[in-house]
Amino acid sequence: MNKTQHYIQGQWQSGNGEGIPVFDSITGEHFTSTTVEGLDVPSILQYGREKGNVLRKMTFQQRGNMLKSLALYLEKRKQAFYEISYRTGATKRDSWVDIEGGFGNLFANASLRKLFPNQTYHVEGDPIDLSRGGRFMAHHIMVPREGVAVHINAFNFPVWGMLEKCAVNWMAGMPAVVLPAPQTAYLTEAVVREIIASGILPEGSLQLISGTAKNILDTVHSQDVVTFTGSAKIGRILKNHPQLTAESVPFTMEADSLNAAILGKDAVPGTPEFDLFVKEVRNEMTTKCGQKCTAIRRIIVPQDLIEDVQFALAKQLDKVTIGDPRLREVRMGSLVNDAQRNSVKEQVEKIAQTAEMVYGNFNDFEALGADSQKGAFMKPILMREDNPLKNENAHVTEAFGPVSTLMPYDTLEDAITLAKMGKGSLVSSIITNDDKIATEYAVNAASHHGRILILNRESAKQSTGHGSPLPGLIHGGPGRAGGGEEMGGMRGIKHYLQRCAIQGSPTTLTAVTGMYQPKADYKESPKHPFAYHWEDIKPGMSLKTHNRTITDTDIVNFGNITWDHFYAHTDITSLDGSIFEKRTAHGYFIISMAAGLFVYPNKGPVAANYGLEEIRFLRPIYDGDTLYVRLTCKQKVDRDSRGTEHPSGIVKWYVEIFDTNVDSANAILPADAEKEDPLVCIATILTMVEKKQEVFTEMTNETIQSCLNTLSEESKPAWGMMTPQHMLEHLEYTYKIASGDIQDFEIATPEKYLDITHDSLYNFKKFPQNSRFPQLEKDTLAALQHPDLETAKAKFLEQRFKYLAFFKENPDAILKNLVFGELNKYESYLLERKHLNHHFEQFDLIKKR
């Protein structure tokens, strides 16, 4: 019998002994086993801590791009995971939530790299001035914890449960040890095998223990983090483990809960909200066969609508076909195994002590394409509790399957009370088109729920539904739900970082944080900062501009141009009782004037003004005031290029505007203090700055001729089967296309891929080795057109000259290209540079970069 394997300490291995049998949820077949016997758990944890040093040294940008690459890699292999997932009893739709929902977490967390600095640690919040004058200050930094994230997961989401946690700890720079539940660990193993095979993660970033290692918490220490998803009962036991207390190990628990859905009194039969409510409840009862920690367990409806809801829900449940999830007509698969089915029955019997079963049963149903007795099938069961304020069974007992309990309420206050009787849940919903009802419920019920969905006709089409945790929102809840929080965007990542307050001078903290701190020493720029590429700009790099004196005419003209006729700028007879002494310059004129002082007029690496992040006007500016600007690099933020943009990053510039005419700011300083011109305005502006192009050699006439001189009949390709002459004749042919000599062809790239293919010319990525030109036969060399290599060189240069001459005479021309679509002069140059670099590097004619 096969055993589900572990990936630990850099290798795949099996545990000892026969282990725990694992059954196919549909057929009941015993097809694998899990065992952790013989595993050295302390060594596994220590291995992750030591190997995690590589991950910790990566920047947030590198980690984010790593996650994105991994998500793309797994997406291409997802079909194999679906086939395995059917064994868990999940339908294709169920598996989509688990598998592609997991990949979605990788994508979502990868995108958060844009919110973090381009360094290994995070700088949180704003600087804090600890002294009068700003020469002693503090800032919080957050660094990766130097332990491992131990994830103890539930059986119901073997892929999503792993990736929604790992995506977050990897972004934080922390390795993970994952323990999937034995019942479905085989699916987790399949995904981990692909992750390891990809080579995308640094070794040690992910280890897999397939099963329950009961001693996993015995040797965790203070730098580790533990997360648990599963039953509230087991979670409480783990939470009280003495080692967690002794080492103050962070512990996050996400437990099963009695989630509630409330129907607003306005949502009567015939309204869109009534129909939405019924469908939402049906979906949550049947998705994953009800095995979701976010499933609706309590259906709370107005007393006078309970019969309507019961009838409509029964009608919807009648449409749910049960059976082999591989069949297209099947809407609900099975529970994970027979033991789980027995557990659900026991819990239903507890609820039935005061409630009535009004829909479904345990035995009388058909399983399409399967044996209902061999598989862990169960028909949806609807219970009804008519006295929910008195009887608490339905509020404290969770049947982790396709089971939910219907109950009535009289007032919205009663509905809120009933929702709270679950003693804390992951999610609650209220379906109403009355915003007053929605507000009252949300505000008064929020203390007992981690998330509240307000659903109505307006949001329905785009709603992700009651039971869908999203990467940008917290996933957790108070009380029974565990009191923990997972995901939640940046907040989730910070859970795996250690916050530390750093105190010192502004200059020192600028060095520590990588972010310019006000009052820090300036680093005078040898040339204008806008003349530098993104890589060469450093925080603190600064420029002081020349002075400009504001005139009354400036103020009047700006008002006329902008139509900003606020009284302080135009009506000097109305200034009595105001903060203004005389005609005042517009704030936006001051910032515009500042830009005029610091902007670099020449074309350079600064591609665009990207925005204004903050601005403060500290005192009025009047006619006759003389100002100057100090422009300082505050922070750099990496970004992904889009469309027809060259790779670039964002630079945040700290703009300080000083007034040389006013000395009032210095009056309060001690006599021996350094006097400064009064600061009258501060702002943070953003520019998009291009990165250096250091990948490709520029294809000048001299460079090309040097490469041709080096090329000989004996030159061998580093890849592919081209001879030197075939390569030159291929380039000559592409120059014929680029010069307009050949245009009678159809573009080969499919329309849906053409934009992204065309835009790739602007990036600094090389063409992949062995890229195939559409008109070249695969694995076959075309017949040569010229008698020898020297003739081919001459014809190549001749055709290149024609290409250059064509665009000199026709600078606005647009020509077709077989692969990249329509190209203008500049795009043709980009293609030429990439294409020649590709083939000249193929024959070792230029140094590889």
Short mmCIF file of N, CA and C in Angstrom, two decimals, residues 666-676:
data_model
loop_
_atom_site.label_atom_id
_atom_site.label_comp_id
_atom_site.label_asym_id
_atom_site.label_seq_id
_atom_site.Cartn_x
_atom_site.Cartn_y
_atom_site.Cartn_z
N ASN A 666 12.49 81.57 13.86
CA ASN A 666 13.73 81.46 14.62
C ASN A 666 13.65 82.14 15.98
N ALA A 667 12.58 82.91 16.19
CA ALA A 667 12.49 83.69 17.42
C ALA A 667 12.41 82.81 18.66
N ILE A 668 11.86 81.61 18.52
CA ILE A 668 11.65 80.74 19.67
C ILE A 668 12.82 79.80 19.92
N LEU A 669 13.84 79.85 19.08
CA LEU A 669 14.97 78.95 19.23
C LEU A 669 15.96 79.48 20.28
N PRO A 670 16.67 78.59 20.95
CA PRO A 670 17.73 79.04 21.87
C PRO A 670 18.76 79.88 21.11
N ALA A 671 19.48 80.69 21.85
CA ALA A 671 20.41 81.62 21.21
C ALA A 671 21.50 80.91 20.42
N ASP A 672 21.92 79.72 20.90
CA ASP A 672 23.01 79.01 20.24
C ASP A 672 22.53 78.03 19.18
N ALA A 673 21.21 78.02 18.92
CA ALA A 673 20.67 77.07 17.94
C ALA A 673 20.96 77.54 16.52
N GLU A 674 21.03 76.58 15.62
CA GLU A 674 21.25 76.89 14.21
C GLU A 674 19.97 77.50 13.63
N LYS A 675 20.11 78.68 13.08
CA LYS A 675 18.93 79.34 12.53
C LYS A 675 18.61 78.79 11.14
N GLU A 676 17.34 78.73 10.86
CA GLU A 676 16.89 78.16 9.59
C GLU A 676 15.83 79.07 9.00
#
